[in-house]
Amino acid sequence: MKLTEQRIANLVKPRVSVAYVYDTVTPSLAVRVGSTGGRSFVVVKKINGHTQRITLGRYPGLRLDDARQAARTIAGEIAKGNDPVALRKAARARKTKLSDLWPSYLSHLKQRNRTWRRDKQRWETEVSPALGKKALAEISRTDCQGLIDRIGADRPIAANRVAAFLSALLNFAVRSDRLAVNPAKGLMRFQETSRSRILKSDELENLISSIETEGEPWASVFLMLLFTGARRGSVLGMRWEDIDLGAANWTIPAQVAKNKTATPIPLTTPAVKLLQQRLDHSAGEPWVFPSPVGSRHLIGLTKAWMRVLRRAGIQDLRIHDLRRSVGTALARAGASPHIIATGLGHRSIASARTYVRLAGEDARQALNDAVASLTARGSNNA
């Protein structure tokens, strides 16, 4: 179709999500019509063997004559062997600082990543001071590797996490057409040894006594971590609508589960007792552990956990070590890998979903036995 201003104005919303109407005067030029009826000029050309669609601007802000001229200029650059897409990204990369990219990436993180606060801290303490003021085009692989090496001199595991974060951040720049190549892709990382810390038998009594001394809701959160072996984020985000106390089951919804799959967790006897006590005083709250401020669930545990450890006289014990301790207790009790996977909510071991159903009661019994062995020395809640 020979495009005219009137014909473009008369284009209607397509039945499909997007439609392209090509211009016979300038064959590489097309009008893209979106599902809402919005219209944009695009150049459609093959570059290095791949079809590329280069957006020129929205109609009617960009007029037809100007769009044709821009399309001819781009076609001429391609004929010379240049890549207008890469050139455009390079121009944007020269203008955009890494700190300019951060707000949009943080918004992206909040929508997709439950651990965005950790990434925010990595940005503020590690990446921004080193690279935040640099233009994207100026950030080299040497800059990225140098940052990771400096962190890794004292904190190798932290360096690996920053490397993953930095690579994801710069991948976002590539996907949003601000950067052509990610300089942090494939950085050399430090060897990691899997953490093996678990609760020692002589630590249990002091730990449980210290937990029971801690105020609410912290004490109940820590006991629930022990009684279920669940992840910290899952326990903090427990909702009453996901819990069936009668059947002693808790289902972690897919949208918040680490493995992105609805995950059934069998509840042990002490876990059910604790939940019943909290339900009796819930006052209609949707969260099992509501935040004292605002309408969300509880978030921070670090300060309360440090208080617990100081009173108990325990060093180098992380909250996640409670989960590992429950898993170890299950293994010591002779539970099979499938039972352990079901009890702890792992997707794991290539087991089919039917194993979760079949192993449910066995997993509950195994968890009860494991929790009893862990808490026998000090808890009045078990």
XYZ file of C-alpha atoms in Angstrom:
382
model
C 0.000 0.000 0.000
C 1.186 3.487 -0.802
C 1.009 5.098 2.619
C -0.522 8.543 3.003
C -1.244 10.587 6.100
C -4.972 9.907 5.655
C -4.557 6.161 5.184
C -2.401 5.926 8.300
C -4.976 7.907 10.283
C -7.721 5.520 9.093
C -5.918 2.295 10.115
C -8.035 0.326 12.591
C -7.057 -1.911 15.492
C -5.969 -5.334 14.223
C -7.660 -8.599 15.145
C -4.257 -9.948 16.114
C -2.010 -8.309 18.708
C 0.146 -6.412 16.192
C -0.172 -5.729 12.440
C 2.338 -4.223 9.986
C 1.299 -2.184 6.954
C 4.158 -1.726 4.468
C 4.804 1.299 2.282
C 5.267 0.684 -1.452
C 7.136 3.969 -1.890
C 9.826 3.083 0.683
C 9.698 -0.729 0.916
C 11.674 -0.970 4.154
C 9.170 1.311 5.943
C 6.070 0.003 7.719
C 3.456 1.240 10.142
C 3.049 -0.976 13.191
C -0.498 -0.959 14.571
C -0.834 -2.224 18.147
C -3.776 -3.885 19.848
C -4.922 -0.531 21.273
C -4.775 1.170 17.887
C -1.525 3.036 18.499
C 0.621 3.492 15.377
C 4.393 3.694 15.004
C 6.784 3.866 12.079
C 9.326 1.032 11.893
C 12.069 -0.007 9.484
C 12.097 -3.738 8.717
C 15.394 -4.967 7.276
C 17.704 -7.957 7.460
C 20.936 -7.234 9.345
C 23.587 -9.938 9.497
C 21.033 -12.476 8.344
C 18.423 -11.617 10.960
C 15.260 -9.581 10.447
C 15.353 -6.459 12.608
C 12.537 -4.011 13.345
C 13.850 -0.560 14.178
C 11.307 1.829 15.673
C 11.517 5.360 14.281
C 8.768 7.046 16.284
C 5.051 7.228 16.983
C 2.450 8.608 14.588
C 1.315 11.418 14.338
C 4.284 12.867 16.268
C 6.509 11.655 13.424
C 5.159 12.580 9.991
C 5.231 10.283 6.963
C 7.770 12.282 4.915
C 10.226 12.360 7.827
C 9.740 8.634 8.448
C 10.481 7.857 4.782
C 13.646 9.918 4.895
C 14.803 8.200 8.103
C 14.058 4.772 6.597
C 16.142 5.593 3.496
C 19.038 6.752 5.693
C 18.955 3.527 7.732
C 18.706 1.382 4.583
C 21.756 3.197 3.233
C 23.743 2.466 6.411
C 22.830 -1.219 6.194
C 23.903 -1.303 2.515
C 27.333 -0.012 3.613
C 27.636 -2.914 6.047
C 26.835 -0.928 9.188
C 24.446 -2.097 11.910
C 22.071 0.758 12.878
C 20.755 -1.201 15.863
C 24.226 -1.590 17.323
C 25.044 2.040 16.518
C 21.892 3.189 18.266
C 22.695 1.086 21.333
C 26.225 2.431 21.369
C 24.957 6.006 21.268
C 22.591 5.352 24.155
C 25.334 3.556 26.073
C 27.580 6.620 25.765
C 24.871 8.835 27.250
C 23.498 6.521 29.954
C 25.317 6.032 33.250
C 24.906 2.804 35.178
C 23.242 4.796 37.961
C 20.667 6.043 35.407
C 19.738 2.429 34.682
C 19.348 1.416 38.321
C 15.835 2.828 39.095
C 14.203 0.963 36.203
C 16.087 -2.228 37.052
C 15.049 -1.962 40.710
C 11.424 -1.659 39.618
C 11.924 -4.753 37.447
C 13.441 -6.621 40.412
C 10.558 -5.787 42.731
C 8.096 -7.337 40.289
C 10.037 -10.557 39.702
C 12.443 -11.216 42.560
C 11.511 -11.888 46.183
C 15.099 -11.163 47.249
C 15.321 -7.705 45.656
C 16.397 -6.149 48.958
C 19.615 -8.157 48.878
C 20.309 -6.941 45.357
C 19.546 -3.384 46.443
C 22.143 -3.745 49.173
C 24.686 -5.123 46.672
C 24.041 -2.124 44.456
C 24.395 0.393 47.257
C 27.442 -1.097 48.980
C 29.445 -2.695 46.156
C 28.442 -1.851 42.589
C 27.328 1.780 42.733
C 30.469 3.108 44.474
C 32.692 1.333 41.923
C 30.763 1.665 38.652
C 27.664 3.808 39.204
C 29.107 7.007 37.678
C 30.469 5.270 34.579
C 28.625 5.450 31.262
C 27.451 2.016 30.146
C 29.737 2.182 27.111
C 32.747 2.816 29.382
C 32.245 -0.239 31.595
C 34.764 -2.841 30.517
C 35.218 -6.480 31.356
C 38.368 -5.446 33.229
C 36.300 -3.064 35.383
C 33.822 -5.828 36.219
C 36.422 -8.496 36.934
C 38.464 -6.044 39.006
C 35.459 -5.318 41.225
C 34.776 -9.020 41.770
C 38.439 -9.741 42.516
C 38.622 -6.956 45.099
C 35.542 -8.224 46.911
C 36.709 -11.828 46.630
C 40.027 -11.156 48.333
C 38.190 -11.257 51.674
C 34.669 -12.451 50.784
C 34.714 -14.936 47.906
C 31.086 -16.026 48.224
C 29.884 -12.420 48.409
C 31.978 -11.704 45.302
C 30.207 -14.481 43.401
C 26.809 -13.090 44.355
C 27.827 -9.597 43.231
C 29.091 -11.050 39.937
C 25.706 -12.674 39.311
C 23.895 -9.458 40.231
C 26.120 -7.296 38.005
C 25.704 -9.632 35.059
C 21.904 -9.596 35.482
C 21.911 -5.793 35.725
C 23.912 -5.399 32.514
C 21.790 -8.055 30.771
C 18.833 -5.805 31.555
C 20.697 -2.964 29.813
C 21.152 -5.182 26.737
C 17.500 -6.273 26.687
C 16.316 -2.681 26.985
C 18.509 -1.573 24.042
C 20.853 0.517 26.161
C 23.900 -1.689 25.632
C 25.053 -3.967 22.829
C 27.163 -6.486 24.788
C 27.221 -7.463 28.464
C 30.816 -7.000 29.746
C 30.058 -8.924 32.954
C 28.987 -12.112 31.197
C 31.107 -15.125 32.138
C 33.280 -13.423 34.751
C 35.748 -15.643 36.583
C 34.317 -16.574 39.967
C 35.602 -18.083 43.173
C 35.270 -21.725 44.098
C 32.598 -22.315 46.690
C 32.402 -25.066 49.267
C 28.865 -26.008 50.234
C 28.079 -24.879 53.761
C 27.639 -27.832 56.116
C 26.866 -26.097 59.419
C 24.076 -27.755 61.379
C 22.905 -27.536 64.964
C 25.112 -29.493 67.329
C 23.485 -31.611 69.999
C 24.969 -29.495 72.790
C 23.576 -26.298 71.204
C 19.933 -27.336 71.013
C 18.885 -26.757 74.581
C 20.388 -23.282 74.778
C 19.019 -22.319 71.368
C 15.450 -23.370 72.104
C 15.566 -21.784 75.550
C 16.818 -18.539 74.006
C 14.155 -18.638 71.274
C 11.420 -19.069 73.889
C 12.831 -16.069 75.770
C 12.586 -13.886 72.648
C 9.450 -11.804 72.295
C 6.681 -12.370 69.771
C 6.349 -12.756 66.871
C 10.063 -13.583 66.605
C 9.943 -16.618 68.893
C 7.106 -18.180 66.919
C 8.869 -17.539 63.595
C 12.067 -19.258 64.739
C 10.163 -22.198 66.204
C 8.167 -22.533 62.970
C 11.439 -22.674 61.042
C 12.542 -25.523 63.305
C 9.184 -27.302 63.196
C 8.910 -27.235 59.381
C 12.435 -26.966 57.985
C 10.972 -24.430 55.544
C 12.808 -21.484 54.021
C 12.820 -18.189 55.898
C 10.962 -16.307 53.149
C 8.264 -18.987 52.957
C 7.626 -18.941 56.711
C 7.541 -15.147 56.898
C 5.049 -15.078 54.021
C 2.707 -17.742 55.445
C -0.963 -16.930 54.826
C -3.909 -18.468 56.634
C -5.654 -19.186 53.336
C -2.803 -21.542 52.381
C -3.025 -23.563 55.608
C -5.387 -26.451 56.376
C -4.968 -27.137 60.089
C -7.469 -30.001 59.994
C -5.432 -31.851 57.383
C -2.149 -30.530 58.816
C -1.076 -29.229 55.404
C 0.447 -25.976 54.189
C 0.695 -25.150 50.481
C 3.270 -22.582 49.438
C 1.740 -20.815 46.387
C 3.609 -21.053 43.077
C 4.057 -17.283 42.819
C 6.123 -17.152 46.016
C 7.723 -20.627 46.006
C 11.417 -20.680 45.129
C 10.846 -23.417 42.541
C 7.852 -21.511 41.026
C 5.605 -24.520 41.670
C 2.825 -24.819 44.264
C 4.561 -26.753 47.028
C 2.674 -28.789 49.657
C 4.383 -29.001 53.054
C 3.179 -31.543 55.655
C 2.821 -29.846 59.043
C 4.240 -31.511 62.120
C 2.295 -31.789 65.361
C 4.182 -28.934 67.090
C 3.765 -26.760 63.990
C -0.009 -27.300 64.026
C -0.131 -26.516 67.762
C 1.821 -23.292 67.275
C -0.341 -22.232 64.326
C -3.526 -22.907 66.283
C -2.252 -20.663 69.077
C -1.530 -17.874 66.596
C -4.877 -18.319 64.839
C -6.671 -17.833 68.152
C -5.075 -14.367 68.376
C -4.939 -13.474 64.666
C -7.736 -10.860 64.744
C -8.591 -11.547 61.098
C -5.074 -10.891 59.759
C -4.357 -12.613 56.393
C -0.731 -13.226 57.416
C 0.377 -15.714 60.046
C 3.203 -13.316 60.957
C 1.919 -9.810 60.148
C 4.225 -6.822 60.254
C 3.670 -4.504 63.207
C 3.895 -1.649 60.680
C 1.771 -1.566 57.529
C -0.361 -4.265 55.963
C 2.331 -6.711 54.816
C 3.963 -9.641 56.575
C 6.998 -9.530 58.839
C 10.289 -9.040 56.979
C 13.468 -8.604 59.011
C 14.789 -11.332 61.304
C 18.481 -10.517 61.547
C 18.486 -8.435 64.743
C 16.209 -10.848 66.595
C 18.321 -13.813 65.430
C 21.502 -12.161 66.677
C 19.855 -11.624 70.084
C 18.897 -15.299 70.196
C 22.432 -16.418 69.363
C 24.036 -14.082 71.926
C 21.818 -15.385 74.737
C 22.442 -18.981 73.645
C 26.204 -18.472 73.380
C 26.208 -19.851 69.805
C 28.425 -18.585 67.003
C 28.322 -18.948 63.210
C 24.776 -20.287 62.983
C 22.626 -18.839 60.211
C 18.866 -19.009 59.982
C 19.118 -21.242 56.909
C 21.186 -23.692 58.974
C 17.962 -24.614 60.798
C 16.587 -25.959 57.514
C 19.786 -27.905 56.907
C 19.591 -29.278 60.464
C 16.059 -30.576 59.890
C 17.114 -32.185 56.600
C 20.080 -33.836 58.317
C 17.861 -35.115 61.121
C 15.543 -36.632 58.484
C 18.466 -38.358 56.785
C 19.814 -39.680 60.086
C 16.372 -41.096 60.837
C 16.618 -43.108 57.614
C 14.192 -41.070 55.496
C 14.515 -41.650 51.749
C 15.516 -38.801 49.404
C 11.900 -38.582 48.219
C 10.617 -38.247 51.781
C 13.199 -35.555 52.550
C 12.321 -33.702 49.328
C 8.625 -33.789 50.180
C 9.119 -32.815 53.802
C 11.302 -29.818 52.960
C 9.443 -28.723 49.831
C 12.211 -29.464 47.348
C 11.218 -30.016 43.726
C 14.214 -32.271 43.397
C 15.624 -35.566 42.393
C 13.680 -35.744 39.148
C 10.763 -37.083 41.153
C 7.331 -36.831 39.567
C 4.588 -34.846 41.241
C 2.894 -38.129 42.191
C 5.693 -38.742 44.697
C 4.545 -35.674 46.618
C 1.083 -37.184 47.029
C 2.303 -40.680 47.807
C 4.956 -39.571 50.262
C 2.853 -36.998 52.117
C 1.947 -38.984 55.226
C 5.339 -40.702 55.379
C 6.994 -37.297 55.107
C 4.817 -35.904 57.900
C 5.755 -38.784 60.193
C 9.426 -38.471 59.294
C 9.302 -34.710 59.938
C 7.577 -35.285 63.271
C 10.299 -37.727 64.279
C 13.075 -35.386 63.084
C 11.611 -32.341 64.831
C 11.089 -34.361 68.003
C 14.746 -35.410 67.952
C 15.839 -31.804 67.421
C 13.619 -30.185 70.017
C 13.405 -32.890 72.700
C 15.953 -31.154 74.917
C 14.414 -27.793 75.416
C 11.069 -26.931 73.868
C 7.802 -26.847 75.716
C 6.017 -26.386 72.360
C 6.843 -29.797 70.866
